[in-house]
Coordinates of C-alpha atoms in Angstrom, one line a residue:
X86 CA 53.1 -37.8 12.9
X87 CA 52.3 -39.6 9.9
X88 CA 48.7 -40.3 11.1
X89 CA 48.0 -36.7 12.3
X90 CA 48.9 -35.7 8.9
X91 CA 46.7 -37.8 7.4
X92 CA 43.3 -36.8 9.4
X93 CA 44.5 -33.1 8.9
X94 CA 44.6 -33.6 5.2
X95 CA 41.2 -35.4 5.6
X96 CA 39.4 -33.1 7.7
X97 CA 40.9 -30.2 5.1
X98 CA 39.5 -32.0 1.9
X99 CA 35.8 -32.6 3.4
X100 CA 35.8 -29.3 4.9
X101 CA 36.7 -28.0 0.9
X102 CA 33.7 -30.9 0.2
X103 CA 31.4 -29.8 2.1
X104 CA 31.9 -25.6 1.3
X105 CA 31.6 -27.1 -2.0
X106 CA 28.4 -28.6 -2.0
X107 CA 26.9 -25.3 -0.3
X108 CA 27.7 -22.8 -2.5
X109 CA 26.5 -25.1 -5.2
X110 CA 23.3 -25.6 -3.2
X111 CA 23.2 -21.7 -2.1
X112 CA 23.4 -20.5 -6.0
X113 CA 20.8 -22.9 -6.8
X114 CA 18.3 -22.0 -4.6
X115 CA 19.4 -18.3 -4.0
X116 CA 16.5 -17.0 -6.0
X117 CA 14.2 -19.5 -4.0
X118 CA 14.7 -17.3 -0.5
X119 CA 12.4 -14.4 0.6
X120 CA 13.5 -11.2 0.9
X121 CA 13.8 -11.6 4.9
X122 CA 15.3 -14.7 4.6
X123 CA 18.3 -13.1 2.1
X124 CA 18.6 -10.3 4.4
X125 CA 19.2 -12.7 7.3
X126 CA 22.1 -14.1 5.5
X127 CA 23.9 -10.6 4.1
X128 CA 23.3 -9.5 7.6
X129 CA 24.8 -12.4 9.9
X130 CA 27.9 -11.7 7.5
X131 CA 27.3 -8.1 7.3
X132 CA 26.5 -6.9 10.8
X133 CA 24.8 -3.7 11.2
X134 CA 27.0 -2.2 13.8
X135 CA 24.7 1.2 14.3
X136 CA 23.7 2.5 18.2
X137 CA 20.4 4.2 18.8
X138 CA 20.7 7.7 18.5
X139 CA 17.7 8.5 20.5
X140 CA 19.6 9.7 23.5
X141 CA 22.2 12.2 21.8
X142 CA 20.3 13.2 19.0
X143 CA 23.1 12.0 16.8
X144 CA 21.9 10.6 13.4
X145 CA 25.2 10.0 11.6
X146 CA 25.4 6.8 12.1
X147 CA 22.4 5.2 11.2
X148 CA 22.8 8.1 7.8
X149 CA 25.5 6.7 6.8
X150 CA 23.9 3.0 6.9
X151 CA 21.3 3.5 5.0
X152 CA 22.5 6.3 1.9
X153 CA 24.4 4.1 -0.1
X154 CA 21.7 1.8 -0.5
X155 CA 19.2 4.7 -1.4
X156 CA 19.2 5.1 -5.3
X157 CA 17.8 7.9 -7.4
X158 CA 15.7 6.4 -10.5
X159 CA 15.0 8.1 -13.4
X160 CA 12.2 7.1 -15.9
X161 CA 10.9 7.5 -19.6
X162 CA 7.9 8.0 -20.6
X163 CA 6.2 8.1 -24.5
X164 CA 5.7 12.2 -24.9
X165 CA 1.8 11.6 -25.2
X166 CA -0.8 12.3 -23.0
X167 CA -1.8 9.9 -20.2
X168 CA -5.1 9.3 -18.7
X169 CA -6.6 12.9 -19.2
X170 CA -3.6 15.0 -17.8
X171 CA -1.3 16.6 -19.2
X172 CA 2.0 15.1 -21.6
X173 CA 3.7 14.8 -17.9
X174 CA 2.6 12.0 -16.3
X175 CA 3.5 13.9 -12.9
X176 CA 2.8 17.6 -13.6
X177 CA -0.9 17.2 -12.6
X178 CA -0.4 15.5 -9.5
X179 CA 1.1 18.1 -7.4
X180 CA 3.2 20.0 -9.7
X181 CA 5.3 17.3 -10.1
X182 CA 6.0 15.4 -7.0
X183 CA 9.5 13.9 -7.8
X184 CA 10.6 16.0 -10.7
X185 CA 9.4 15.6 -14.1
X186 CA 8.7 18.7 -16.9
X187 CA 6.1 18.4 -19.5
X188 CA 7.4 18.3 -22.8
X189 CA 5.0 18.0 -26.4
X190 CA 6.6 15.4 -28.4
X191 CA 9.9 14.6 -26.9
X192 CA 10.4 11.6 -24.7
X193 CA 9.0 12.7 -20.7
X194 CA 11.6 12.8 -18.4
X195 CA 10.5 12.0 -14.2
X196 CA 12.6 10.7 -11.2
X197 CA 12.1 9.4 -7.6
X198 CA 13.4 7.4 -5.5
X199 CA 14.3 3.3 -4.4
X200 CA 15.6 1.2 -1.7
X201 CA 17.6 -1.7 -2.2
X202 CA 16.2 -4.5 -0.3
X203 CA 19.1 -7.7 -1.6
X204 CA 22.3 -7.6 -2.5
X205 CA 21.6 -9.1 -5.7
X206 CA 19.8 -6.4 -7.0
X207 CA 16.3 -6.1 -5.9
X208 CA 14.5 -2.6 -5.2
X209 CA 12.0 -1.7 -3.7
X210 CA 10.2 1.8 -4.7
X211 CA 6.5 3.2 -5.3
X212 CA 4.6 2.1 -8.5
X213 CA 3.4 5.5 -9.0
X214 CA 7.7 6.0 -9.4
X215 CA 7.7 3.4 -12.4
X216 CA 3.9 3.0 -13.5
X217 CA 3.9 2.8 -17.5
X218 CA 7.6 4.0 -17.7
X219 CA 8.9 2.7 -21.1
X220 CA 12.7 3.1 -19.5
X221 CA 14.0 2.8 -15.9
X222 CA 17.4 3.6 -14.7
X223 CA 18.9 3.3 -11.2
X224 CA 21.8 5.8 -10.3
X225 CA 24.0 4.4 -7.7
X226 CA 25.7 6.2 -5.0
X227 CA 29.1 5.9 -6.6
X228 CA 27.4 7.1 -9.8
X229 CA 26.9 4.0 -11.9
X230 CA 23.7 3.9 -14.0
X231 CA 22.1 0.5 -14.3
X232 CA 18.9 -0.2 -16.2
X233 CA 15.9 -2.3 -14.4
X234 CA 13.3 -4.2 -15.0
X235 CA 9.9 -4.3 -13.5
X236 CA 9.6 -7.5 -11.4
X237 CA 6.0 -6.9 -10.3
X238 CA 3.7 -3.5 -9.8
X239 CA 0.3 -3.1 -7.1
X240 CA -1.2 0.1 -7.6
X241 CA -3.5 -1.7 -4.3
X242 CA -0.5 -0.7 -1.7
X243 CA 1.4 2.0 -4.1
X244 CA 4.4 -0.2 -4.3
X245 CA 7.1 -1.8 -6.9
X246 CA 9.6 -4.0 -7.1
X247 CA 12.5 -3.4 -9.7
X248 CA 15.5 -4.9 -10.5
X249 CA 19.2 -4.5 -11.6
X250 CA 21.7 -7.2 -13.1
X251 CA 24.1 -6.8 -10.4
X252 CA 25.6 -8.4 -7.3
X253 CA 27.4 -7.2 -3.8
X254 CA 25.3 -4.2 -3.6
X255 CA 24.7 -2.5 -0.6
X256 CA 21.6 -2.8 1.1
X257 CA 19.2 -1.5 4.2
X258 CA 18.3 -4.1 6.9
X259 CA 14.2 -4.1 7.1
X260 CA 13.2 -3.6 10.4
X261 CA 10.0 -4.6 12.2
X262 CA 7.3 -1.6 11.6
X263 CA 4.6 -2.9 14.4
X264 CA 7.0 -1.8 16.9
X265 CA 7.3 2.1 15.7
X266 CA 6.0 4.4 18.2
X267 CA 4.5 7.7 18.0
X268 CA 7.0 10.2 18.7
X269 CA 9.9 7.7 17.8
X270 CA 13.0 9.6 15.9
X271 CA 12.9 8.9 12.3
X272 CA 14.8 9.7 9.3
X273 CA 13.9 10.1 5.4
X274 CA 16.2 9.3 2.6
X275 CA 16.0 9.9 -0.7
X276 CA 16.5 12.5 -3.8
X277 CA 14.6 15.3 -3.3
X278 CA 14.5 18.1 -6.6
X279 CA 16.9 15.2 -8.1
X280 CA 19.8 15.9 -5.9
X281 CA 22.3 13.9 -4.7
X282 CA 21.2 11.6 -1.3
X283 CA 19.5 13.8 1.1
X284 CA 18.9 12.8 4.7
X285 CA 16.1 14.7 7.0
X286 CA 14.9 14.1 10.1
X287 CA 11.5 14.1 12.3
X288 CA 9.5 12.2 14.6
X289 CA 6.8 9.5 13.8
X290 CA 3.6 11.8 14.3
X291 CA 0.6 9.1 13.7
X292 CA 0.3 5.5 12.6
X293 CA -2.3 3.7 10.4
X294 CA -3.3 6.9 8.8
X295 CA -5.5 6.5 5.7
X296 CA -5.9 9.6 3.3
X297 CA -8.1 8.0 0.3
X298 CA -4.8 9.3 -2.3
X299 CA -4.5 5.1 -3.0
X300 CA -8.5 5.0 -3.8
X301 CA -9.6 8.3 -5.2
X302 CA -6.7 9.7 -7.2
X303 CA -7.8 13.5 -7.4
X304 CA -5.8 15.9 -8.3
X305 CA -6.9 18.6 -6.2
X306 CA -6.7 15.7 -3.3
X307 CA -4.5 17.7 -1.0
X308 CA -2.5 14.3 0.0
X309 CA -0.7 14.5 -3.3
X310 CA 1.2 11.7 -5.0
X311 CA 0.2 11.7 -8.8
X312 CA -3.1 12.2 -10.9
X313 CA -4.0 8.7 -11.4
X314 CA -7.2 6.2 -12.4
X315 CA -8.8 5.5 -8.6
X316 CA -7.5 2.0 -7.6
X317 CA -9.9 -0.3 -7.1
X318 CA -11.6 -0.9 -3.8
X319 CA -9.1 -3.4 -2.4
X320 CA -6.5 -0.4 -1.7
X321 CA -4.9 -0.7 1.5
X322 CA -3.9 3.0 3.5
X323 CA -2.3 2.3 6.7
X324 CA 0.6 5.4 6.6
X325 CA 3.0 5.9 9.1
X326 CA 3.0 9.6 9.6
X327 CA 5.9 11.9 9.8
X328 CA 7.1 15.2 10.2
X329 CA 10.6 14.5 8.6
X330 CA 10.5 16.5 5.6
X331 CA 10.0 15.3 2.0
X332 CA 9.7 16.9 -1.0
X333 CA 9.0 16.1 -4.9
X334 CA 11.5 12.8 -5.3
X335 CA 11.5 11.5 -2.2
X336 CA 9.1 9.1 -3.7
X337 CA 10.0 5.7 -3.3
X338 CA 12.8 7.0 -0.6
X339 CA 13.7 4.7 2.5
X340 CA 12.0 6.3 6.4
X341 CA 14.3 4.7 8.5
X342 CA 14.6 5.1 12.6
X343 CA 17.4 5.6 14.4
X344 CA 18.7 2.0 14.5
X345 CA 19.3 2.6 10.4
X346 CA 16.6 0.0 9.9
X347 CA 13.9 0.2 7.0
X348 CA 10.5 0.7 8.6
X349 CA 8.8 2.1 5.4
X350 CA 8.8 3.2 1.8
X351 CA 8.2 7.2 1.6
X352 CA 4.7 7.8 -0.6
X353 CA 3.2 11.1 -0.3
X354 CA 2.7 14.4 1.5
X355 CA 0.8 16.4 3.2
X356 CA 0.9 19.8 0.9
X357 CA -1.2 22.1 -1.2
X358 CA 2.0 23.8 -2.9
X359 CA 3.8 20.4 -3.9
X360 CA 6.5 21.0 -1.5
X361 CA 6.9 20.0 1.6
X362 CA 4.5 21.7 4.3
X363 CA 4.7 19.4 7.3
X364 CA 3.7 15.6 7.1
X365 CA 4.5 12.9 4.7
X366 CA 3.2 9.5 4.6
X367 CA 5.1 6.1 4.6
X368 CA 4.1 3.0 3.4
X369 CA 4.9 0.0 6.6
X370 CA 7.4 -2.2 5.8
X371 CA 5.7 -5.3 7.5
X372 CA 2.9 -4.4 4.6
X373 CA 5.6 -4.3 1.9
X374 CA 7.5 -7.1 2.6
X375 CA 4.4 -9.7 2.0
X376 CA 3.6 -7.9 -1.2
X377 CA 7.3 -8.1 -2.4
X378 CA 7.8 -11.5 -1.5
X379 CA 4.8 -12.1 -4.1
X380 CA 6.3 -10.4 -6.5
X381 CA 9.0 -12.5 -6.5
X382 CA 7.5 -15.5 -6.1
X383 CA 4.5 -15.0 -8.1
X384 CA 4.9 -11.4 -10.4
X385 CA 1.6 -10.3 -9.0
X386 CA -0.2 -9.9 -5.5
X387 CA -1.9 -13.0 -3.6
X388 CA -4.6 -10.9 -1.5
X389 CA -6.9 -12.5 0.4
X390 CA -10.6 -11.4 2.2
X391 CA -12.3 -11.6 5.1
X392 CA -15.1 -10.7 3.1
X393 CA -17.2 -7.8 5.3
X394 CA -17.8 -4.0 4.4
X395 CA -17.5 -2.3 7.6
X396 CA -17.5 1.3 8.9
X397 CA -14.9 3.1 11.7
X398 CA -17.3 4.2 14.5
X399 CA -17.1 7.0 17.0
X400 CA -20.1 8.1 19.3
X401 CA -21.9 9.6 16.2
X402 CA -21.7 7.3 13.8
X403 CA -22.8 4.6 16.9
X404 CA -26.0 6.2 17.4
X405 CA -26.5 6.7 13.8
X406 CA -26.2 2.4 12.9
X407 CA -27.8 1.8 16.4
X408 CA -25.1 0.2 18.6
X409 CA -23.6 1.1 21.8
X410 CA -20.4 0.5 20.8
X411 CA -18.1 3.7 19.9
X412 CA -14.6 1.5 19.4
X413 CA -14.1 -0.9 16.5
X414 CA -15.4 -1.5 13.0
X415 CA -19.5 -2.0 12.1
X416 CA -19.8 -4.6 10.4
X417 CA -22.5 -3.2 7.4
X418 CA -23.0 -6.2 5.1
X419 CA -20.9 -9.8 4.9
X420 CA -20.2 -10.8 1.3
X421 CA -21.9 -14.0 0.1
X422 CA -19.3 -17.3 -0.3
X423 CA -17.0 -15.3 2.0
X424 CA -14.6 -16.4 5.0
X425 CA -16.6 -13.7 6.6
X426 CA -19.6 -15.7 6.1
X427 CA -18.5 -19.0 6.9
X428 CA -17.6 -18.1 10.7
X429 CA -21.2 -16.5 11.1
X430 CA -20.2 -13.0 11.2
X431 CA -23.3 -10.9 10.7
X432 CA -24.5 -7.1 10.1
X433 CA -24.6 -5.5 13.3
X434 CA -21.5 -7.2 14.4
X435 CA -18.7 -5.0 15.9
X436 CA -15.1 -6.0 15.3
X437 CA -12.8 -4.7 17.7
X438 CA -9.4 -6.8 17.7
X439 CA -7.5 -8.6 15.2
X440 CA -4.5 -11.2 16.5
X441 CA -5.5 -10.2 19.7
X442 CA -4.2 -5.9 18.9
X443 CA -7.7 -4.1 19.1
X444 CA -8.7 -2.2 15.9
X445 CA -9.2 1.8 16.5
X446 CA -9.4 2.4 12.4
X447 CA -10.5 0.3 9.2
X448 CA -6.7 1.2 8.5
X449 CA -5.7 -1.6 11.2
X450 CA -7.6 -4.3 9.9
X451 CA -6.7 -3.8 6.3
X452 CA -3.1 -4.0 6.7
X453 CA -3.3 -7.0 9.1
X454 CA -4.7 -8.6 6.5
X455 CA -3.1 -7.3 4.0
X456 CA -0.2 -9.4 4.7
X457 CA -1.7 -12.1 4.3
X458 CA -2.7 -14.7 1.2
X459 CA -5.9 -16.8 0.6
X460 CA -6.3 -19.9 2.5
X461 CA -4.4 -18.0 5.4
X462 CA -6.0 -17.7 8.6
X463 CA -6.9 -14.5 10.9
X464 CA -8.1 -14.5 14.2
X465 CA -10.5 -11.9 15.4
X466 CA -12.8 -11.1 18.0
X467 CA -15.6 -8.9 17.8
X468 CA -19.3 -8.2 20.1
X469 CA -22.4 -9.1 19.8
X470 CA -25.5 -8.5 21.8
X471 CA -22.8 -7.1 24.3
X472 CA -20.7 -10.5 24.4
X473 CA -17.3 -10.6 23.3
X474 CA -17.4 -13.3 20.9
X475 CA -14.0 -15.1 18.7
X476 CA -13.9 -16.5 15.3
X477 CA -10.9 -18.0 13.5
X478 CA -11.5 -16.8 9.5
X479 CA -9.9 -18.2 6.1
X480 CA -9.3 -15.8 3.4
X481 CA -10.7 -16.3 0.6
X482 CA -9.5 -14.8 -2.7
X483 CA -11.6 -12.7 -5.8
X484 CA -12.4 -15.8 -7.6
X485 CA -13.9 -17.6 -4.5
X486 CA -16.2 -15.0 -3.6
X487 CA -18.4 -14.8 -6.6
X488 CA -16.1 -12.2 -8.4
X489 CA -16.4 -14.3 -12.2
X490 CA -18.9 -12.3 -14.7
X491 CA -22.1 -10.7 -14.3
X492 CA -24.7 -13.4 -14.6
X493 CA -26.2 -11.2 -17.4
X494 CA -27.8 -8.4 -16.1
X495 CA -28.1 -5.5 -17.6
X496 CA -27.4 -1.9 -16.0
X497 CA -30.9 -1.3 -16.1
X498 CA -31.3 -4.1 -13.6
X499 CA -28.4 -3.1 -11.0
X500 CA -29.8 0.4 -11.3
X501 CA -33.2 -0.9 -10.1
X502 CA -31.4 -3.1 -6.8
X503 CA -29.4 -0.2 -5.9
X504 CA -32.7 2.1 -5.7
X505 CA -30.7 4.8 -6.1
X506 CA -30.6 8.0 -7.9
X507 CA -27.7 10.3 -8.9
X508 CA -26.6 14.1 -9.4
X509 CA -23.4 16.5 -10.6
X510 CA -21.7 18.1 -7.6
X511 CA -21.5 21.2 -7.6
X512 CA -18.1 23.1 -7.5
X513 CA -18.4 23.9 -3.8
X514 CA -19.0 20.3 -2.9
X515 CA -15.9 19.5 -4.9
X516 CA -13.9 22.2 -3.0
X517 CA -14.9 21.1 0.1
X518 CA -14.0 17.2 0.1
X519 CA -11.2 18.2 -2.4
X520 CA -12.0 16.6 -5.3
X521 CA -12.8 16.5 -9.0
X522 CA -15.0 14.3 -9.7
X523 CA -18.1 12.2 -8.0
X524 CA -21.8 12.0 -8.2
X525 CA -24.0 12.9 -5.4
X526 CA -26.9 10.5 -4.6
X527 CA -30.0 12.4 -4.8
X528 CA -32.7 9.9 -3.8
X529 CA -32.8 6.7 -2.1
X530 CA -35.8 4.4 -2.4
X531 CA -36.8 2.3 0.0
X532 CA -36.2 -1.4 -0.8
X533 CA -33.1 -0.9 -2.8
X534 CA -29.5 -1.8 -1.8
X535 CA -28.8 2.0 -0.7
X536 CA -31.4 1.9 1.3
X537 CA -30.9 -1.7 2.8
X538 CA -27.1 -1.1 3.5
X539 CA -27.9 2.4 5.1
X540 CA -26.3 4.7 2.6
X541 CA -27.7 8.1 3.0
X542 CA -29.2 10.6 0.4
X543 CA -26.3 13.1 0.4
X544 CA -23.5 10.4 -0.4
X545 CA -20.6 11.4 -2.9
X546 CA -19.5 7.9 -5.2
X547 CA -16.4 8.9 -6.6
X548 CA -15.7 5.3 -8.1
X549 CA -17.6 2.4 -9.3
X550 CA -15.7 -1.0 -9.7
X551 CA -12.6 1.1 -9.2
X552 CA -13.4 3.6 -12.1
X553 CA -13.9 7.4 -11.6
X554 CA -17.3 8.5 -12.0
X555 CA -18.6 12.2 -12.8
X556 CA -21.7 11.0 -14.8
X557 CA -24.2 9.0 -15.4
X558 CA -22.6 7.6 -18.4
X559 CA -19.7 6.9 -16.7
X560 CA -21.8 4.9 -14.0
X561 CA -23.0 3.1 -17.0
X562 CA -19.7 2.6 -18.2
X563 CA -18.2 1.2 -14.9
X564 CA -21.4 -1.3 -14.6
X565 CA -20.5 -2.6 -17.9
X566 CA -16.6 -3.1 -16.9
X567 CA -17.3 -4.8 -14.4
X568 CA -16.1 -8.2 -12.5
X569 CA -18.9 -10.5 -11.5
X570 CA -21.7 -10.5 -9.0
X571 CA -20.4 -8.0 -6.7
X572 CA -20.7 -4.0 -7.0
X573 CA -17.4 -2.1 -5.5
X574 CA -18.2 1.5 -4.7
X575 CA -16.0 4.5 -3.1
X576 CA -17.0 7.8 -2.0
X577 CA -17.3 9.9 1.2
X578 CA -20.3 10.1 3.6
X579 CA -22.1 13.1 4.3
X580 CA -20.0 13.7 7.4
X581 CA -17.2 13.8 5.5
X582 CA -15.9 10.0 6.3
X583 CA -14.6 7.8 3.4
X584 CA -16.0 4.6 2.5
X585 CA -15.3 1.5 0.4
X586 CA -18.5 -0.6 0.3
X587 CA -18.9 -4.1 -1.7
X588 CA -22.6 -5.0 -2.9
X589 CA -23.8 -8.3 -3.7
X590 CA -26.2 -7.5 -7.1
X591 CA -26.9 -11.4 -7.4
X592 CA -30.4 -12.8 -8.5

């Protein structure tokens, strides 16, 4: 009896030992975790015991999941006037998508939306929500108000990580995005007109959607989110499309399906009026969570390039660039000192899977490898001379493809490689492309970059090196800002398709 006492005592004071040691090592290297790899652990002692409601139509369940991890956030802003607009940061982006009013001199008020991602505090929302706010505060569901810091910002992919000093908070369980479906129950959460949770519902209408709001910023752009500088050329659009409805402070609110599972962060709509009008636009979680995790890890993004400017071709656009191929991406120019390069890739090229998932929009491949960092690898296949062809690619970031200073030439020079000339569009041009600014190229001569990477007389360039253009002088301006030996240019062809083109201006 004696000796079973003692081996029970034993086994009872290593046991103690040992659940010791791990909570010292867990708090220790807590921080150290990704964002998957925390939600793992709340999770396994935390199940999510929701059904699919798919069948019965019956959301409750997965509603009542995911609202008390759905927090309103309410920002400050200096009571000056931002970037052009008005005092109201948000008044001249669709009247106010999430709530703000303009004010003269007092302290702007706006709000939106966030989704807490970790129990410890993190939040994920959109960095429109929190972009230059000089004051954050997250309202709980059971009405606490908690102040948050800014953990990282990527105006790129329209999201933000924030976070709170606080612990054994509720949370949504991400789910896995690449297996929505179109027609696929969905539900949107967040704080519409700033009141309390709302929950609505709707179907999953079209994935990898790109709508140019993330690199054109215009605010007559009838995809509204805010009147913002253009991002530069390295924005990534691959929406998941829904009819659920959201409205101004949604923003930054959780799209959920029917398992109560995150698959994306709620970004913008579909609307002339500013209110809801039949689609909104989410950003994927599978996107997000790379892009958080590097926030955490790093306080900024770690992109990486394949290092090709492509365009999205259909049967027009084939027999415009001379190919037979109607599916995939034409490859228009591979950057010098690229991954891209490297493999062989070449103009003419036609990409047409990525990971082995075949590419029907430039959307697919940008958020593929969006996900990814430099020195990761991406497998792709893609035809040429009508033979399906592979090619394994590293990524290779800014800095390795040339993107460190201008070598010294003037704008004089660049002017005379692109062999291009420019005009003012004309208020009808505007209207119909729904935009405010741009420059129409007027002339193309033949020798010249333009005229060497096909870009048609006709073309609107509504950014150079990610800075709005409506003049010469701002052309001028943008050549002089910017980063090394590449050119970036946006803009919309003259069939009305939207481009993102990178031009090598070396010697």
């Amino acid at each position: 009896m004696k000796k079973i006492a003692i081996t029970l005592l034993t086994a009872f004071v290593g046991g103690a030992l040992a659940l010791g040691t791990y909570k010292l090592i867990e708090n220790k290297y807590a921080d150290s975790r990704s964002l998957e790899d925390k939600q793992k652990l709340y999770f396994t002692n935390n199940p999510l015991n929701v059904n699919s409601s798919t069948g019965d139509l019956d959301f409750t369940q997965a509603a009542a999941a995911v609202s008390p991890a759905v927090v309103h956030i309410k920002t400050t802003y200096k009571g000056q006037t931002r970037g052009g607009g008005g005092a109201d940061p948000f008044d001249d982006m669709f009247n106010d998508f999430f709530g703000g009013r303009q004010r003269q001199s007092a302290p702007v008020m706006a709000s939106g939306s966030g989704v807490i991602i970790s129990d410890d505090g993190y939040i994920v929302t959109n960095n429109h929500v929190v972009e230059n706010a000089t004051d954050i505060s997250v309202i709980l569901t059971d009405k606490r108000s908690l102040k948050a810091k800014v953990i990282g910002r990527d105006p790129n992919t329209d999201l933000a990580l924030i976070k709170v000093s606080a612990t054994k908070l509720p949370l949504v369980k991400m789910g896995n995005s690449d297996n929505v479906r179109v027609g696929e129950w969905v539900l949107a959460v967040g704080y519409p007109f700033t009141l309390n949770t709302t929950v609505t519902a709707g179907i999953v209408s079209a994935k990898g959607r790109s709508i140019g709001i993330l690199s054109q910023g215009d605010d007559d752009n009838p995809y509204q989110r805010r009147n913002a500088a253009p991002a530069a050329s390295s924005a990534i659009e691959s929406f998941i499309q829904t009819d659920a409805a959201i409205n101004r402070g949604n923003s930054g609110g959780a799209l959920v399906n029917t398992n109560g599972e995150l698959i994306g962060i709620n970004a913008a709509i579909a609307s002339q009026s500013g209110n809801y009008e039949g689609y909104g636009f989410a950003i994927p979680i599978n996107l997000a969570k790379k892009v958080l995790d590097d926030f955490m890890k790093y306080g900024t993004v770690k992109r990486g390039y394949i290092g090709v400017n492509f365009l999205d071709l259909d049967a027009d656009k084939a027999k415009e660039v001379g190919t037979t191929q109607i599916n995939g991406l034409y490859v228009s120019a591979v950057v010098p000192n690229s991954g891209a390069e490297a493999v062989g890739l070449k103009k003419g090229d036609v990409i047409t899977k990525v990971e082995g998932n075949t590419i029907n929009s430039s959307a697919d491949l940008q958020e593929r490898v969006g996900r990814l960092r430099p020195g990761d690898k991406i497998n792709i296949s893609y035809i040429r001379d009508s033979k399906e062809r592979q090619a394994t690619i590293t990524l290779k970031g800014d800095d390795e493809v040339k993107l460190a200073g201008n070598s010294g030439r003037s704008n004089e020079e660049i002017y005379n490689k692109l062999g291009a000339s420019f005009a003012p569009l004309s208020s009808t041009v505007k209207q119909r492309y729904h935009i405010n600014s741009g420059l129409v190229v007027s002339e193309v001569r033949s020798g010249g970059i333009f005229d060497q990477q096909e870009v048609p007389k006709g073309t609107v360039i509504t950014s150079v090196n990610g800075k709005a253009v409506n003049s010469v002088d701002d052309i001028d301006a943008a050549l002089s800002a910017g980063k090394g030996d590449m050119l970036q240019l946006s803009g919309i062809t003259p069939d009305g398709a939207q481009f993102r083109y990178s031009f090598p201006i070396g010697g």
